Amino acid sequence: MRLVIALGGNALLRRGEAMTAENQRENVRVACEQIAKVAPGIELVIAHGNGPQVGLLALQGNAYDAANPYPLDVLGAETEGMIGYMIEQELGNLLPFEVPFATLLTQVEVDSADPAFKNPTKPIGPVYTKEEAERLAAEKGWSIAPDGDKFRRVVASPRPQRIFEIRPIKWLLEKGSVVICAGGGGIPTMYDGNQLRGVEAVIDKDLCSALLAEQLNADLLVIATDVDAAYIDWGKPTQQSIAEAHPDEIEKLGFAAGSMGPKVQAACEFARNTGSTAVIGSLENIEAIVQGRSGTRISLNYNGIAYR
């Protein structure tokens, strides 16, 4: 079995939680405890989000006035190394010593004509009150958008077109390695003539993970986040969790673009393009998700929508 697990950036640094290395490592440890239960006997690829992390690095960079801040593609590369290191160490402490690990810096091509560059939607960094967000937007020229009852900085999120390192990822899997790659949706790049260069953007982790899982012929894509399923009427007395759904039916429900929307879109695209199953669920429930006992399962094999 070949399994791709996409860990959400907000699951690794929870909403409203202090953005410390200690908190991130603790959340990584929780994820790895779950992943270790399903890892034996499977080919495992782990992707992860980086929205809170890359936003924090950007804030730290802005505090240094002697040079221009590093661009988002470079910060994305930094977070791939940082988060990959923690996952390797925490999961390596749980699996047999003989299991090899590899964290791979992953460049992902985007289209310069992607309309996302004119309409920033991807939230990064911490949450702010409306007053704080408006002040920072005025000071730094940011775009901001609501995120629940708070606000966050938003940046362009172009669609992933091509994963440049897909061949070495396959080679590592064939040698039995656990591969950590496409962190934060990969490092956004585009061609300028025949020269590849970085782009000031953040690719959506879930859409990139779906493309990764498709190109790896994965049997299952798990999109792990900070809620246990996709819900209708979220936060209302009428809320219901979705147990399983056909892609055509769940897409009709219209999930928020800044939160559950990309996860549902990614799961639907993977299910349609491969005929396999994608599941959206909680980081703490990864074992139950893989066993089919938790999360929202999306597949062409389902009719309509079933609720829990």
mmCIF file of N, CA, C and O in Angstrom, residues 217-299:
data_model
loop_
_atom_site.group_PDB
_atom_site.id
_atom_site.type_symbol
_atom_site.label_atom_id
_atom_site.label_comp_id
_atom_site.label_asym_id
_atom_site.label_seq_id
_atom_site.Cartn_x
_atom_site.Cartn_y
_atom_site.Cartn_z
ATOM 1 N N ASN A 217 0.812 7.392 -7.822
ATOM 2 C CA ASN A 217 -0.150 6.276 -7.857
ATOM 3 C C ASN A 217 -0.465 5.772 -6.449
ATOM 4 O O ASN A 217 -0.486 4.560 -6.183
ATOM 5 N N ALA A 218 -0.712 6.714 -5.534
ATOM 6 C CA ALA A 218 -1.003 6.356 -4.144
ATOM 7 C C ALA A 218 -2.352 5.655 -4.045
ATOM 8 O O ALA A 218 -3.286 5.953 -4.791
ATOM 9 N N ASP A 219 -2.434 4.729 -3.099
ATOM 10 C CA ASP A 219 -3.692 4.023 -2.860
ATOM 11 C C ASP A 219 -4.644 4.844 -2.005
ATOM 12 O O ASP A 219 -5.862 4.671 -2.081
ATOM 13 N N LEU A 220 -4.093 5.735 -1.176
ATOM 14 C CA LEU A 220 -4.914 6.528 -0.267
ATOM 15 C C LEU A 220 -4.225 7.856 -0.005
ATOM 16 O O LEU A 220 -3.020 7.906 0.215
ATOM 17 N N LEU A 221 -5.014 8.933 -0.033
ATOM 18 C CA LEU A 221 -4.552 10.267 0.344
ATOM 19 C C LEU A 221 -5.276 10.672 1.613
ATOM 20 O O LEU A 221 -6.506 10.707 1.656
ATOM 21 N N VAL A 222 -4.508 10.978 2.659
ATOM 22 C CA VAL A 222 -5.079 11.433 3.927
ATOM 23 C C VAL A 222 -4.720 12.899 4.114
ATOM 24 O O VAL A 222 -3.534 13.257 4.147
ATOM 25 N N ILE A 223 -5.728 13.747 4.216
ATOM 26 C CA ILE A 223 -5.534 15.172 4.464
ATOM 27 C C ILE A 223 -5.859 15.411 5.939
ATOM 28 O O ILE A 223 -7.024 15.445 6.345
ATOM 29 N N ALA A 224 -4.799 15.531 6.756
ATOM 30 C CA ALA A 224 -4.950 15.639 8.206
ATOM 31 C C ALA A 224 -4.956 17.101 8.615
ATOM 32 O O ALA A 224 -4.051 17.857 8.274
ATOM 33 N N THR A 225 -5.984 17.492 9.365
ATOM 34 C CA THR A 225 -6.140 18.890 9.743
ATOM 35 C C THR A 225 -6.493 18.970 11.228
ATOM 36 O O THR A 225 -6.244 18.023 11.988
ATOM 37 N N ASP A 226 -7.060 20.099 11.667
ATOM 38 C CA ASP A 226 -7.341 20.265 13.094
ATOM 39 C C ASP A 226 -8.811 20.036 13.440
ATOM 40 O O ASP A 226 -9.248 20.351 14.541
ATOM 41 N N VAL A 227 -9.583 19.469 12.508
ATOM 42 C CA VAL A 227 -10.952 19.036 12.791
ATOM 43 C C VAL A 227 -11.109 17.595 12.315
ATOM 44 O O VAL A 227 -10.343 17.131 11.462
ATOM 45 N N ASP A 228 -12.092 16.871 12.875
ATOM 46 C CA ASP A 228 -12.165 15.433 12.632
ATOM 47 C C ASP A 228 -12.872 15.048 11.337
ATOM 48 O O ASP A 228 -12.911 13.862 10.984
ATOM 49 N N ALA A 229 -13.438 16.036 10.616
ATOM 50 C CA ALA A 229 -14.145 15.740 9.368
ATOM 51 C C ALA A 229 -14.512 17.058 8.703
ATOM 52 O O ALA A 229 -14.332 18.140 9.277
ATOM 53 N N ALA A 230 -15.041 16.967 7.498
ATOM 54 C CA ALA A 230 -15.688 18.121 6.866
ATOM 55 C C ALA A 230 -17.120 18.201 7.389
ATOM 56 O O ALA A 230 -17.799 17.169 7.524
ATOM 57 N N TYR A 231 -17.570 19.413 7.684
ATOM 58 C CA TYR A 231 -18.892 19.617 8.282
ATOM 59 C C TYR A 231 -19.742 20.528 7.392
ATOM 60 O O TYR A 231 -19.215 21.425 6.726
ATOM 61 N N ILE A 232 -21.044 20.313 7.451
ATOM 62 C CA ILE A 232 -21.977 21.323 6.968
ATOM 63 C C ILE A 232 -22.439 22.142 8.168
ATOM 64 O O ILE A 232 -22.446 21.651 9.306
ATOM 65 N N ASP A 233 -22.793 23.404 7.931
ATOM 66 C CA ASP A 233 -23.268 24.299 8.995
ATOM 67 C C ASP A 233 -22.278 24.377 10.158
ATOM 68 O O ASP A 233 -22.669 24.359 11.327
ATOM 69 N N TRP A 234 -20.990 24.462 9.830
ATOM 70 C CA TRP A 234 -19.956 24.470 10.862
ATOM 71 C C TRP A 234 -20.185 25.601 11.860
ATOM 72 O O TRP A 234 -20.436 26.737 11.489
ATOM 73 N N GLY A 235 -20.130 25.264 13.152
ATOM 74 C CA GLY A 235 -20.288 26.245 14.206
ATOM 75 C C GLY A 235 -21.717 26.592 14.555
ATOM 76 O O GLY A 235 -21.953 27.420 15.434
ATOM 77 N N LYS A 236 -22.666 25.953 13.882
ATOM 78 C CA LYS A 236 -24.081 26.196 14.154
ATOM 79 C C LYS A 236 -24.690 24.995 14.877
ATOM 80 O O LYS A 236 -24.129 23.895 14.830
ATOM 81 N N PRO A 237 -25.841 25.182 15.529
ATOM 82 C CA PRO A 237 -26.485 24.040 16.195
ATOM 83 C C PRO A 237 -26.836 22.904 15.226
ATOM 84 O O PRO A 237 -26.977 21.756 15.638
ATOM 85 N N THR A 238 -26.944 23.237 13.953
ATOM 86 C CA THR A 238 -27.328 22.238 12.943
ATOM 87 C C THR A 238 -26.131 21.542 12.295
ATOM 88 O O THR A 238 -26.306 20.793 11.331
ATOM 89 N N GLN A 239 -24.914 21.791 12.792
ATOM 90 C CA GLN A 239 -23.744 21.227 12.124
ATOM 91 C C GLN A 239 -23.786 19.697 12.116
ATOM 92 O O GLN A 239 -24.236 19.062 13.072
ATOM 93 N N GLN A 240 -23.308 19.126 11.004
ATOM 94 C CA GLN A 240 -23.204 17.685 10.845
ATOM 95 C C GLN A 240 -21.891 17.343 10.150
ATOM 96 O O GLN A 240 -21.475 18.041 9.227
ATOM 97 N N SER A 241 -21.272 16.267 10.603
ATOM 98 C CA SER A 241 -20.046 15.820 9.940
ATOM 99 C C SER A 241 -20.403 14.883 8.798
ATOM 100 O O SER A 241 -21.363 14.112 8.871
ATOM 101 N N ILE A 242 -19.613 14.957 7.741
ATOM 102 C CA ILE A 242 -19.833 14.133 6.552
ATOM 103 C C ILE A 242 -18.981 12.879 6.679
ATOM 104 O O ILE A 242 -17.764 12.957 6.862
ATOM 105 N N ALA A 243 -19.616 11.718 6.572
ATOM 106 C CA ALA A 243 -18.898 10.447 6.673
ATOM 107 C C ALA A 243 -18.291 10.052 5.340
ATOM 108 O O ALA A 243 -17.125 9.660 5.269
ATOM 109 N N GLU A 244 -19.072 10.134 4.286
ATOM 110 C CA GLU A 244 -18.566 9.777 2.956
ATOM 111 C C GLU A 244 -19.361 10.532 1.899
ATOM 112 O O GLU A 244 -20.507 10.925 2.133
ATOM 113 N N ALA A 245 -18.734 10.723 0.737
ATOM 114 C CA ALA A 245 -19.388 11.510 -0.307
ATOM 115 C C ALA A 245 -18.778 11.218 -1.658
ATOM 116 O O ALA A 245 -17.589 10.903 -1.775
ATOM 117 N N HIS A 246 -19.609 11.362 -2.683
ATOM 118 C CA HIS A 246 -19.132 11.379 -4.066
ATOM 119 C C HIS A 246 -18.602 12.784 -4.350
ATOM 120 O O HIS A 246 -19.175 13.774 -3.868
ATOM 121 N N PRO A 247 -17.515 12.917 -5.111
ATOM 122 C CA PRO A 247 -16.958 14.257 -5.366
ATOM 123 C C PRO A 247 -17.978 15.253 -5.914
ATOM 124 O O PRO A 247 -17.994 16.422 -5.492
ATOM 125 N N ASP A 248 -18.837 14.818 -6.832
ATOM 126 C CA ASP A 248 -19.808 15.740 -7.431
ATOM 127 C C ASP A 248 -20.761 16.309 -6.394
ATOM 128 O O ASP A 248 -21.192 17.469 -6.500
ATOM 129 N N GLU A 249 -21.091 15.511 -5.382
ATOM 130 C CA GLU A 249 -22.075 15.943 -4.393
ATOM 131 C C GLU A 249 -21.465 16.844 -3.320
ATOM 132 O O GLU A 249 -22.044 17.857 -2.954
ATOM 133 N N ILE A 250 -20.278 16.503 -2.839
ATOM 134 C CA ILE A 250 -19.694 17.321 -1.769
ATOM 135 C C ILE A 250 -19.265 18.682 -2.300
ATOM 136 O O ILE A 250 -19.290 19.678 -1.571
ATOM 137 N N GLU A 251 -18.895 18.759 -3.571
ATOM 138 C CA GLU A 251 -18.500 20.053 -4.142
ATOM 139 C C GLU A 251 -19.658 21.035 -4.189
ATOM 140 O O GLU A 251 -19.447 22.253 -4.200
ATOM 141 N N LYS A 252 -20.873 20.545 -4.225
ATOM 142 C CA LYS A 252 -22.043 21.429 -4.275
ATOM 143 C C LYS A 252 -22.258 22.189 -2.975
ATOM 144 O O LYS A 252 -23.021 23.165 -2.951
ATOM 145 N N LEU A 253 -21.604 21.778 -1.892
ATOM 146 C CA LEU A 253 -21.885 22.351 -0.575
ATOM 147 C C LEU A 253 -21.189 23.686 -0.345
ATOM 148 O O LEU A 253 -21.561 24.429 0.553
ATOM 149 N N GLY A 254 -20.155 23.996 -1.129
ATOM 150 C CA GLY A 254 -19.541 25.323 -1.078
ATOM 151 C C GLY A 254 -18.802 25.624 0.205
ATOM 152 O O GLY A 254 -19.258 26.414 1.028
ATOM 153 N N PHE A 255 -17.629 25.004 0.387
ATOM 154 C CA PHE A 255 -16.834 25.233 1.587
ATOM 155 C C PHE A 255 -15.964 26.484 1.434
ATOM 156 O O PHE A 255 -15.616 26.889 0.332
ATOM 157 N N ALA A 256 -15.570 27.050 2.578
ATOM 158 C CA ALA A 256 -14.831 28.312 2.594
ATOM 159 C C ALA A 256 -13.479 28.169 1.907
ATOM 160 O O ALA A 256 -12.738 27.206 2.140
ATOM 161 N N ALA A 257 -13.131 29.160 1.080
ATOM 162 C CA ALA A 257 -11.884 29.111 0.303
ATOM 163 C C ALA A 257 -10.656 29.146 1.196
ATOM 164 O O ALA A 257 -9.619 28.573 0.857
ATOM 165 N N GLY A 258 -10.744 29.791 2.349
ATOM 166 C CA GLY A 258 -9.574 29.943 3.206
ATOM 167 C C GLY A 258 -9.353 28.834 4.197
ATOM 168 O O GLY A 258 -8.382 28.865 4.952
ATOM 169 N N SER A 259 -10.253 27.819 4.217
ATOM 170 C CA SER A 259 -10.088 26.765 5.216
ATOM 171 C C SER A 259 -10.373 25.387 4.613
ATOM 172 O O SER A 259 -9.487 24.740 4.071
ATOM 173 N N MET A 260 -11.641 24.934 4.674
ATOM 174 C CA MET A 260 -11.958 23.582 4.229
ATOM 175 C C MET A 260 -12.076 23.467 2.706
ATOM 176 O O MET A 260 -11.906 22.376 2.151
ATOM 177 N N GLY A 261 -12.316 24.578 2.020
ATOM 178 C CA GLY A 261 -12.516 24.529 0.576
ATOM 179 C C GLY A 261 -11.400 23.842 -0.200
ATOM 180 O O GLY A 261 -11.650 22.913 -0.976
ATOM 181 N N PRO A 262 -10.119 24.265 -0.022
ATOM 182 C CA PRO A 262 -9.034 23.616 -0.759
ATOM 183 C C PRO A 262 -8.871 22.139 -0.412
ATOM 184 O O PRO A 262 -8.471 21.339 -1.266
ATOM 185 N N LYS A 263 -9.183 21.758 0.823
ATOM 186 C CA LYS A 263 -9.070 20.353 1.218
ATOM 187 C C LYS A 263 -10.086 19.505 0.472
ATOM 188 O O LYS A 263 -9.765 18.422 -0.048
ATOM 189 N N VAL A 264 -11.322 19.993 0.397
ATOM 190 C CA VAL A 264 -12.362 19.270 -0.329
ATOM 191 C C VAL A 264 -12.027 19.231 -1.815
ATOM 192 O O VAL A 264 -12.155 18.186 -2.470
ATOM 193 N N GLN A 265 -11.578 20.356 -2.359
ATOM 194 C CA GLN A 265 -11.211 20.394 -3.772
ATOM 195 C C GLN A 265 -10.097 19.399 -4.075
ATOM 196 O O GLN A 265 -10.155 18.650 -5.068
ATOM 197 N N ALA A 266 -9.063 19.371 -3.229
ATOM 198 C CA ALA A 266 -7.940 18.461 -3.440
ATOM 199 C C ALA A 266 -8.386 17.007 -3.355
ATOM 200 O O ALA A 266 -7.991 16.167 -4.180
ATOM 201 N N ALA A 267 -9.212 16.696 -2.373
ATOM 202 C CA ALA A 267 -9.700 15.325 -2.219
ATOM 203 C C ALA A 267 -10.528 14.904 -3.427
ATOM 204 O O ALA A 267 -10.402 13.769 -3.920
ATOM 205 N N CYS A 268 -11.367 15.813 -3.920
ATOM 206 C CA CYS A 268 -12.206 15.506 -5.087
ATOM 207 C C CYS A 268 -11.349 15.287 -6.334
ATOM 208 O O CYS A 268 -11.610 14.358 -7.120
ATOM 209 N N GLU A 269 -10.346 16.126 -6.540
ATOM 210 C CA GLU A 269 -9.491 15.983 -7.713
ATOM 211 C C GLU A 269 -8.729 14.658 -7.674
ATOM 212 O O GLU A 269 -8.620 13.964 -8.695
ATOM 213 N N PHE A 270 -8.209 14.293 -6.506
ATOM 214 C CA PHE A 270 -7.498 13.023 -6.395
ATOM 215 C C PHE A 270 -8.435 11.850 -6.671
ATOM 216 O O PHE A 270 -8.080 10.924 -7.415
ATOM 217 N N ALA A 271 -9.634 11.884 -6.076
ATOM 218 C CA ALA A 271 -10.580 10.785 -6.278
ATOM 219 C C ALA A 271 -10.969 10.648 -7.743
ATOM 220 O O ALA A 271 -11.024 9.535 -8.290
ATOM 221 N N ARG A 272 -11.231 11.771 -8.402
ATOM 222 C CA ARG A 272 -11.639 11.736 -9.816
ATOM 223 C C ARG A 272 -10.502 11.246 -10.717
ATOM 224 O O ARG A 272 -10.714 10.460 -11.631
ATOM 225 N N ASN A 273 -9.311 11.755 -10.474
ATOM 226 C CA ASN A 273 -8.201 11.484 -11.382
ATOM 227 C C ASN A 273 -7.610 10.095 -11.217
ATOM 228 O O ASN A 273 -6.920 9.607 -12.124
ATOM 229 N N THR A 274 -7.852 9.474 -10.066
ATOM 230 C CA THR A 274 -7.215 8.179 -9.792
ATOM 231 C C THR A 274 -8.191 7.038 -9.567
ATOM 232 O O THR A 274 -7.806 5.873 -9.691
ATOM 233 N N GLY A 275 -9.439 7.348 -9.182
ATOM 234 C CA GLY A 275 -10.369 6.296 -8.790
ATOM 235 C C GLY A 275 -10.122 5.780 -7.388
ATOM 236 O O GLY A 275 -10.819 4.876 -6.910
ATOM 237 N N SER A 276 -9.146 6.363 -6.685
ATOM 238 C CA SER A 276 -8.840 5.962 -5.307
ATOM 239 C C SER A 276 -9.564 6.887 -4.324
ATOM 240 O O SER A 276 -10.294 7.798 -4.729
ATOM 241 N N THR A 277 -9.312 6.674 -3.040
ATOM 242 C CA THR A 277 -10.042 7.381 -1.995
ATOM 243 C C THR A 277 -9.168 8.427 -1.315
ATOM 244 O O THR A 277 -7.984 8.182 -1.049
ATOM 245 N N ALA A 278 -9.756 9.581 -1.024
ATOM 246 C CA ALA A 278 -9.118 10.615 -0.206
ATOM 247 C C ALA A 278 -9.956 10.799 1.055
ATOM 248 O O ALA A 278 -11.185 10.679 1.019
ATOM 249 N N VAL A 279 -9.286 11.084 2.171
ATOM 250 C CA VAL A 279 -9.974 11.247 3.452
ATOM 251 C C VAL A 279 -9.509 12.532 4.115
ATOM 252 O O VAL A 279 -8.307 12.815 4.163
ATOM 253 N N ILE A 280 -10.460 13.313 4.630
ATOM 254 C CA ILE A 280 -10.172 14.521 5.400
ATOM 255 C C ILE A 280 -10.517 14.234 6.852
ATOM 256 O O ILE A 280 -11.643 13.806 7.152
ATOM 257 N N GLY A 281 -9.560 14.434 7.752
ATOM 258 C CA GLY A 281 -9.847 14.155 9.160
ATOM 259 C C GLY A 281 -8.791 14.740 10.076
ATOM 260 O O GLY A 281 -7.888 15.467 9.651
ATOM 261 N N SER A 282 -8.905 14.406 11.343
ATOM 262 C CA SER A 282 -8.062 14.993 12.373
ATOM 263 C C SER A 282 -6.696 14.329 12.431
ATOM 264 O O SER A 282 -6.563 13.108 12.277
ATOM 265 N N LEU A 283 -5.686 15.148 12.703
ATOM 266 C CA LEU A 283 -4.330 14.650 12.873
ATOM 267 C C LEU A 283 -4.276 13.552 13.934
ATOM 268 O O LEU A 283 -3.574 12.556 13.777
ATOM 269 N N GLU A 284 -5.020 13.714 15.030
ATOM 270 C CA GLU A 284 -4.996 12.736 16.116
ATOM 271 C C GLU A 284 -5.661 11.418 15.748
ATOM 272 O O GLU A 284 -5.499 10.424 16.451
ATOM 273 N N ASN A 285 -6.403 11.390 14.630
ATOM 274 C CA ASN A 285 -7.160 10.200 14.254
ATOM 275 C C ASN A 285 -6.587 9.483 13.034
ATOM 276 O O ASN A 285 -7.304 8.739 12.367
ATOM 277 N N ILE A 286 -5.313 9.707 12.730
ATOM 278 C CA ILE A 286 -4.747 9.151 11.494
ATOM 279 C C ILE A 286 -4.905 7.633 11.440
ATOM 280 O O ILE A 286 -5.255 7.066 10.399
ATOM 281 N N GLU A 287 -4.652 6.941 12.548
ATOM 282 C CA GLU A 287 -4.794 5.484 12.540
ATOM 283 C C GLU A 287 -6.226 5.087 12.196
ATOM 284 O O GLU A 287 -6.459 4.214 11.345
ATOM 285 N N ALA A 288 -7.198 5.721 12.833
ATOM 286 C CA ALA A 288 -8.601 5.411 12.562
ATOM 287 C C ALA A 288 -8.994 5.783 11.139
ATOM 288 O O ALA A 288 -9.805 5.093 10.506
ATOM 289 N N ILE A 289 -8.408 6.862 10.607
ATOM 290 C CA ILE A 289 -8.688 7.263 9.227
ATOM 291 C C ILE A 289 -8.227 6.186 8.254
ATOM 292 O O ILE A 289 -8.959 5.781 7.350
ATOM 293 N N VAL A 290 -6.994 5.715 8.432
ATOM 294 C CA VAL A 290 -6.452 4.688 7.539
ATOM 295 C C VAL A 290 -7.264 3.396 7.637
ATOM 296 O O VAL A 290 -7.451 2.678 6.649
ATOM 297 N N GLN A 291 -7.785 3.123 8.809
ATOM 298 C CA GLN A 291 -8.600 1.921 9.014
ATOM 299 C C GLN A 291 -10.045 2.103 8.550
ATOM 300 O O GLN A 291 -10.838 1.158 8.620
ATOM 301 N N GLY A 292 -10.396 3.300 8.100
ATOM 302 C CA GLY A 292 -11.744 3.550 7.595
ATOM 303 C C GLY A 292 -12.762 3.875 8.654
ATOM 304 O O GLY A 292 -13.972 3.852 8.390
ATOM 305 N N ARG A 293 -12.331 4.236 9.878
ATOM 306 C CA ARG A 293 -13.256 4.463 10.987
ATOM 307 C C ARG A 293 -13.445 5.941 11.329
ATOM 308 O O ARG A 293 -14.207 6.262 12.243
ATOM 309 N N SER A 294 -12.790 6.848 10.622
ATOM 310 C CA SER A 294 -12.876 8.263 10.973
ATOM 311 C C SER A 294 -12.660 9.100 9.725
ATOM 312 O O SER A 294 -12.132 8.629 8.716
ATOM 313 N N GLY A 295 -13.074 10.372 9.816
ATOM 314 C CA GLY A 295 -12.849 11.311 8.734
ATOM 315 C C GLY A 295 -13.945 11.295 7.682
ATOM 316 O O GLY A 295 -14.870 10.487 7.716
ATOM 317 N N THR A 296 -13.828 12.228 6.759
ATOM 318 C CA THR A 296 -14.737 12.324 5.611
ATOM 319 C C THR A 296 -14.065 11.653 4.419
ATOM 320 O O THR A 296 -13.035 12.122 3.935
ATOM 321 N N ARG A 297 -14.647 10.571 3.942
ATOM 322 C CA ARG A 297 -14.077 9.794 2.842
ATOM 323 C C ARG A 297 -14.740 10.224 1.536
ATOM 324 O O ARG A 297 -15.977 10.273 1.437
ATOM 325 N N ILE A 298 -13.918 10.519 0.533
ATOM 326 C CA ILE A 298 -14.411 10.988 -0.761
ATOM 327 C C ILE A 298 -13.932 10.028 -1.839
ATOM 328 O O ILE A 298 -12.726 9.757 -1.963
ATOM 329 N N SER A 299 -14.893 9.476 -2.593
ATOM 330 C CA SER A 299 -14.562 8.460 -3.585
ATOM 331 C C SER A 299 -15.640 8.405 -4.645
ATOM 332 O O SER A 299 -16.813 8.698 -4.377
#
